[in-house]
Amino acid sequence: MLKQLKLKYYVLLVSFINLLLYQYPFFKFVLTTSNTKSFNGIILLISLIIASIVLNAFVFYIGLYLLRNVGKWLLAIFFNISAIAVYFINTYGVIIDRSMIGNVFNTNYEESSSFLSLGLLLYILFLGLLPSFFLFKFEIIRPQLKSFLISTGLTLLFLGILVFANSSNWLWIDKNSKTLGGLVMPWSYVVNTSRYYNHINKKNKKQILLPNATIKNDEKSIAVLVIGESVRSSNFSLYGYDKNTNPLLSQIEGLKHFEAESCATYTTAGLQCILEHQNTGKLYEILPNYLYRNGVDVIWKTTNWGEPKVTIDNFQNKVMLRKNCDGPDCDYDGILLKGLKDEILASKKNKILIVLHTSTSHGPTYYKKYPKEFERFTPVCKSVELADCTQQELINAYDNTILYTDYLVASLIEDLKELTAYNTSMIYISDHGESLGEKGLYMHGIHSSLAPKEQLEIPFIAWTSEGSKTIKENQEHSQHNIFHSVLDFLAVDSPIYDEAMSIYK
């Protein structure tokens, strides 16, 4: 038989459970960033604990009064999602902001399944399913409408007093609002899911066409854009890293590398920055669509995901690539180079853009992203719970992905050298960087305003064939250089072309 409990006591109990099970990351951040030894710091901590219990109870009170038993099921869903969210916060140091929600909704089965672990299942069992079962052990006694309104009004008055009592802490709260909002459960994912879809809906549903372009000459030219995944420049020996992760690229004459930062720390936004002509916040035509519409042959090959809508004829995803692939490279990014020269030679156009979207350095299973012969830095981390590995094991696994990237890009350049009938150029740039345990952070996805340099500093590498365009020296580079550089190399004349943004002389 179910125990009867008044609604106000039920929601206080549920709110206390929510505080106990899911607010540890929130209060850990408060304790480490505020001065809890001062009087104001003590008041802040006590006020946040009280506010957490009362505010959550207030929202649960209204929800359960209006939704009745449906509200219990909604709370059960919250408990299980909160358990998963807390696991990822504790394990990878993520913050559940709008960007992270975008990562969640834009991931695919292959990526999401790589996070499955015993630890995650234990979080779901003990912090999700068992507390959810407890919710249904009580029969709620709902108050009369008059009592409900009085309780609601008094709670709002109390919360208002609590806010003004902390006026001396408003500046600290405002300064850390993004992080606090990304750690408080369940509102971090509830509010930011709403923000994410609101952001999506505000975007133009149809791409805005850019001004028409013309091709200035008939010279045969190939521009190859290689988009790296989760690659940070600090682990490239080209950028001064003490381990030789670029044994092949370092031997290529005329290869240039530049300092650059990504405009975001997650794939969809990073790709948008690479492919758009400037940062407008609007849905303008991206590079492959624009060139294809204006007479350039465009080939897009990807083992990844998260691309904006690419409207070309020759778009090949991982499934398509694997259908006709044979050999060990088919399980890795080497598949992107299979048959590429034959496709180029079969083209009937003089101007060709090739985009290779890789996935080599995406975590957490770095050790699975390269063939065994590239495992030169050992021992390597083989756990998806990255904090369980030593940082050196984690870095070794990641460095092996960079070693494999070095091989892929160098192999591509050697293939391009054989196409002597064409002027050829290769640009390698990453969508964003990666954290490998620095400051307790792993992988990527922290909002760019809060992100560490490891998630922002990316490699920007360029090469051109002998006799074609040369590359400028000492130029500041960003992901937005790509659009204008490709137009320049392929001799595409456009009203939106910005010569200062091209990397070529």
PDB file of N, CA and C in Angstrom, residues 403-445:
ATOM      1  N   LEU A 403      50.176  11.024 -35.212  1.00  0.00           N
ATOM      2  CA  LEU A 403      51.147  10.329 -36.060  1.00  0.00           C
ATOM      3  C   LEU A 403      50.461   9.758 -37.304  1.00  0.00           C
ATOM      4  N   TYR A 404      49.261   9.216 -37.121  1.00  0.00           N
ATOM      5  CA  TYR A 404      48.505   8.673 -38.259  1.00  0.00           C
ATOM      6  C   TYR A 404      48.038   9.803 -39.177  1.00  0.00           C
ATOM      7  N   THR A 405      47.633  10.922 -38.587  1.00  0.00           N
ATOM      8  CA  THR A 405      47.250  12.089 -39.385  1.00  0.00           C
ATOM      9  C   THR A 405      48.423  12.571 -40.220  1.00  0.00           C
ATOM     10  N   ASP A 406      49.605  12.579 -39.618  1.00  0.00           N
ATOM     11  CA  ASP A 406      50.820  12.966 -40.339  1.00  0.00           C
ATOM     12  C   ASP A 406      51.012  12.085 -41.576  1.00  0.00           C
ATOM     13  N   TYR A 407      50.820  10.794 -41.407  1.00  0.00           N
ATOM     14  CA  TYR A 407      50.952   9.846 -42.522  1.00  0.00           C
ATOM     15  C   TYR A 407      49.909  10.118 -43.610  1.00  0.00           C
ATOM     16  N   LEU A 408      48.664  10.356 -43.198  1.00  0.00           N
ATOM     17  CA  LEU A 408      47.583  10.571 -44.167  1.00  0.00           C
ATOM     18  C   LEU A 408      47.811  11.829 -44.986  1.00  0.00           C
ATOM     19  N   VAL A 409      48.148  12.926 -44.318  1.00  0.00           N
ATOM     20  CA  VAL A 409      48.325  14.197 -45.024  1.00  0.00           C
ATOM     21  C   VAL A 409      49.562  14.138 -45.915  1.00  0.00           C
ATOM     22  N   ALA A 410      50.637  13.528 -45.421  1.00  0.00           N
ATOM     23  CA  ALA A 410      51.850  13.392 -46.238  1.00  0.00           C
ATOM     24  C   ALA A 410      51.581  12.510 -47.457  1.00  0.00           C
ATOM     25  N   SER A 411      50.829  11.449 -47.282  1.00  0.00           N
ATOM     26  CA  SER A 411      50.480  10.561 -48.405  1.00  0.00           C
ATOM     27  C   SER A 411      49.642  11.307 -49.439  1.00  0.00           C
ATOM     28  N   LEU A 412      48.715  12.117 -48.957  1.00  0.00           N
ATOM     29  CA  LEU A 412      47.887  12.915 -49.857  1.00  0.00           C
ATOM     30  C   LEU A 412      48.745  13.866 -50.681  1.00  0.00           C
ATOM     31  N   ILE A 413      49.687  14.529 -50.041  1.00  0.00           N
ATOM     32  CA  ILE A 413      50.561  15.460 -50.756  1.00  0.00           C
ATOM     33  C   ILE A 413      51.382  14.720 -51.811  1.00  0.00           C
ATOM     34  N   GLU A 414      51.893  13.539 -51.471  1.00  0.00           N
ATOM     35  CA  GLU A 414      52.662  12.758 -52.450  1.00  0.00           C
ATOM     36  C   GLU A 414      51.793  12.374 -53.641  1.00  0.00           C
ATOM     37  N   ASP A 415      50.531  12.045 -53.385  1.00  0.00           N
ATOM     38  CA  ASP A 415      49.605  11.742 -54.490  1.00  0.00           C
ATOM     39  C   ASP A 415      49.377  12.966 -55.359  1.00  0.00           C
ATOM     40  N   LEU A 416      49.237  14.127 -54.740  1.00  0.00           N
ATOM     41  CA  LEU A 416      48.999  15.358 -55.501  1.00  0.00           C
ATOM     42  C   LEU A 416      50.216  15.722 -56.349  1.00  0.00           C
ATOM     43  N   LYS A 417      51.401  15.419 -55.856  1.00  0.00           N
ATOM     44  CA  LYS A 417      52.625  15.715 -56.619  1.00  0.00           C
ATOM     45  C   LYS A 417      52.645  14.961 -57.952  1.00  0.00           C
ATOM     46  N   GLU A 418      51.997  13.801 -57.988  1.00  0.00           N
ATOM     47  CA  GLU A 418      51.978  12.989 -59.211  1.00  0.00           C
ATOM     48  C   GLU A 418      51.037  13.560 -60.270  1.00  0.00           C
ATOM     49  N   LEU A 419      50.139  14.449 -59.865  1.00  0.00           N
ATOM     50  CA  LEU A 419      49.178  15.034 -60.806  1.00  0.00           C
ATOM     51  C   LEU A 419      49.801  16.282 -61.434  1.00  0.00           C
ATOM     52  N   THR A 420      50.814  16.071 -62.249  1.00  0.00           N
ATOM     53  CA  THR A 420      51.616  17.174 -62.773  1.00  0.00           C
ATOM     54  C   THR A 420      50.842  18.056 -63.760  1.00  0.00           C
ATOM     55  N   ALA A 421      49.725  17.575 -64.274  1.00  0.00           N
ATOM     56  CA  ALA A 421      48.936  18.383 -65.211  1.00  0.00           C
ATOM     57  C   ALA A 421      48.126  19.461 -64.494  1.00  0.00           C
ATOM     58  N   TYR A 422      48.097  19.400 -63.144  1.00  0.00           N
ATOM     59  CA  TYR A 422      47.300  20.330 -62.356  1.00  0.00           C
ATOM     60  C   TYR A 422      48.186  21.197 -61.460  1.00  0.00           C
ATOM     61  N   ASN A 423      47.730  22.398 -61.181  1.00  0.00           N
ATOM     62  CA  ASN A 423      48.220  23.155 -60.034  1.00  0.00           C
ATOM     63  C   ASN A 423      47.473  22.619 -58.815  1.00  0.00           C
ATOM     64  N   THR A 424      48.188  22.226 -57.792  1.00  0.00           N
ATOM     65  CA  THR A 424      47.520  21.606 -56.644  1.00  0.00           C
ATOM     66  C   THR A 424      47.893  22.303 -55.341  1.00  0.00           C
ATOM     67  N   SER A 425      46.959  22.288 -54.416  1.00  0.00           N
ATOM     68  CA  SER A 425      47.194  22.849 -53.087  1.00  0.00           C
ATOM     69  C   SER A 425      46.441  22.018 -52.058  1.00  0.00           C
ATOM     70  N   MET A 426      47.029  21.910 -50.886  1.00  0.00           N
ATOM     71  CA  MET A 426      46.399  21.194 -49.777  1.00  0.00           C
ATOM     72  C   MET A 426      46.404  22.095 -48.543  1.00  0.00           C
ATOM     73  N   ILE A 427      45.234  22.213 -47.915  1.00  0.00           N
ATOM     74  CA  ILE A 427      45.121  22.917 -46.638  1.00  0.00           C
ATOM     75  C   ILE A 427      44.563  21.935 -45.613  1.00  0.00           C
ATOM     76  N   TYR A 428      45.259  21.827 -44.483  1.00  0.00           N
ATOM     77  CA  TYR A 428      44.774  21.014 -43.371  1.00  0.00           C
ATOM     78  C   TYR A 428      44.428  21.947 -42.212  1.00  0.00           C
ATOM     79  N   ILE A 429      43.220  21.813 -41.686  1.00  0.00           N
ATOM     80  CA  ILE A 429      42.793  22.618 -40.537  1.00  0.00           C
ATOM     81  C   ILE A 429      41.820  21.795 -39.706  1.00  0.00           C
ATOM     82  N   SER A 430      41.831  21.999 -38.405  1.00  0.00           N
ATOM     83  CA  SER A 430      40.949  21.235 -37.525  1.00  0.00           C
ATOM     84  C   SER A 430      39.687  22.026 -37.188  1.00  0.00           C
ATOM     85  N   ASP A 431      38.637  21.292 -36.823  1.00  0.00           N
ATOM     86  CA  ASP A 431      37.384  21.958 -36.430  1.00  0.00           C
ATOM     87  C   ASP A 431      37.504  22.603 -35.051  1.00  0.00           C
ATOM     88  N   HIS A 432      38.283  21.988 -34.161  1.00  0.00           N
ATOM     89  CA  HIS A 432      38.510  22.505 -32.810  1.00  0.00           C
ATOM     90  C   HIS A 432      39.637  21.694 -32.182  1.00  0.00           C
ATOM     91  N   GLY A 433      40.018  22.049 -30.967  1.00  0.00           N
ATOM     92  CA  GLY A 433      41.074  21.317 -30.278  1.00  0.00           C
ATOM     93  C   GLY A 433      40.523  20.250 -29.346  1.00  0.00           C
ATOM     94  N   GLU A 434      41.318  19.909 -28.326  1.00  0.00           N
ATOM     95  CA  GLU A 434      40.952  18.801 -27.432  1.00  0.00           C
ATOM     96  C   GLU A 434      41.657  18.955 -26.088  1.00  0.00           C
ATOM     97  N   SER A 435      40.936  18.688 -25.012  1.00  0.00           N
ATOM     98  CA  SER A 435      41.532  18.645 -23.675  1.00  0.00           C
ATOM     99  C   SER A 435      41.894  17.208 -23.332  1.00  0.00           C
ATOM    100  N   LEU A 436      43.052  17.034 -22.727  1.00  0.00           N
ATOM    101  CA  LEU A 436      43.538  15.697 -22.374  1.00  0.00           C
ATOM    102  C   LEU A 436      43.873  15.626 -20.887  1.00  0.00           C
ATOM    103  N   GLY A 437      42.966  16.116 -20.067  1.00  0.00           N
ATOM    104  CA  GLY A 437      43.138  16.041 -18.617  1.00  0.00           C
ATOM    105  C   GLY A 437      43.655  17.313 -17.985  1.00  0.00           C
ATOM    106  N   GLU A 438      44.042  18.303 -18.790  1.00  0.00           N
ATOM    107  CA  GLU A 438      44.491  19.573 -18.233  1.00  0.00           C
ATOM    108  C   GLU A 438      43.327  20.239 -17.488  1.00  0.00           C
ATOM    109  N   LYS A 439      43.598  20.671 -16.268  1.00  0.00           N
ATOM    110  CA  LYS A 439      42.585  21.325 -15.410  1.00  0.00           C
ATOM    111  C   LYS A 439      41.371  20.429 -15.190  1.00  0.00           C
ATOM    112  N   GLY A 440      41.581  19.117 -15.280  1.00  0.00           N
ATOM    113  CA  GLY A 440      40.489  18.179 -15.044  1.00  0.00           C
ATOM    114  C   GLY A 440      39.483  18.097 -16.182  1.00  0.00           C
ATOM    115  N   LEU A 441      39.824  18.634 -17.361  1.00  0.00           N
ATOM    116  CA  LEU A 441      38.911  18.634 -18.507  1.00  0.00           C
ATOM    117  C   LEU A 441      39.337  17.589 -19.533  1.00  0.00           C
ATOM    118  N   TYR A 442      38.341  17.013 -20.201  1.00  0.00           N
ATOM    119  CA  TYR A 442      38.599  16.014 -21.224  1.00  0.00           C
ATOM    120  C   TYR A 442      37.782  16.329 -22.472  1.00  0.00           C
ATOM    121  N   MET A 443      38.342  15.965 -23.610  1.00  0.00           N
ATOM    122  CA  MET A 443      37.700  16.118 -24.910  1.00  0.00           C
ATOM    123  C   MET A 443      37.418  17.587 -25.216  1.00  0.00           C
ATOM    124  N   HIS A 444      36.184  17.963 -25.530  1.00  0.00           N
ATOM    125  CA  HIS A 444      35.912  19.319 -25.994  1.00  0.00           C
ATOM    126  C   HIS A 444      34.453  19.669 -25.718  1.00  0.00           C
ATOM    127  N   GLY A 445      34.028  20.844 -26.154  1.00  0.00           N
ATOM    128  CA  GLY A 445      32.629  21.234 -26.012  1.00  0.00           C
ATOM    129  C   GLY A 445      32.383  22.335 -25.006  1.00  0.00           C
TER     130      GLY A 445
END
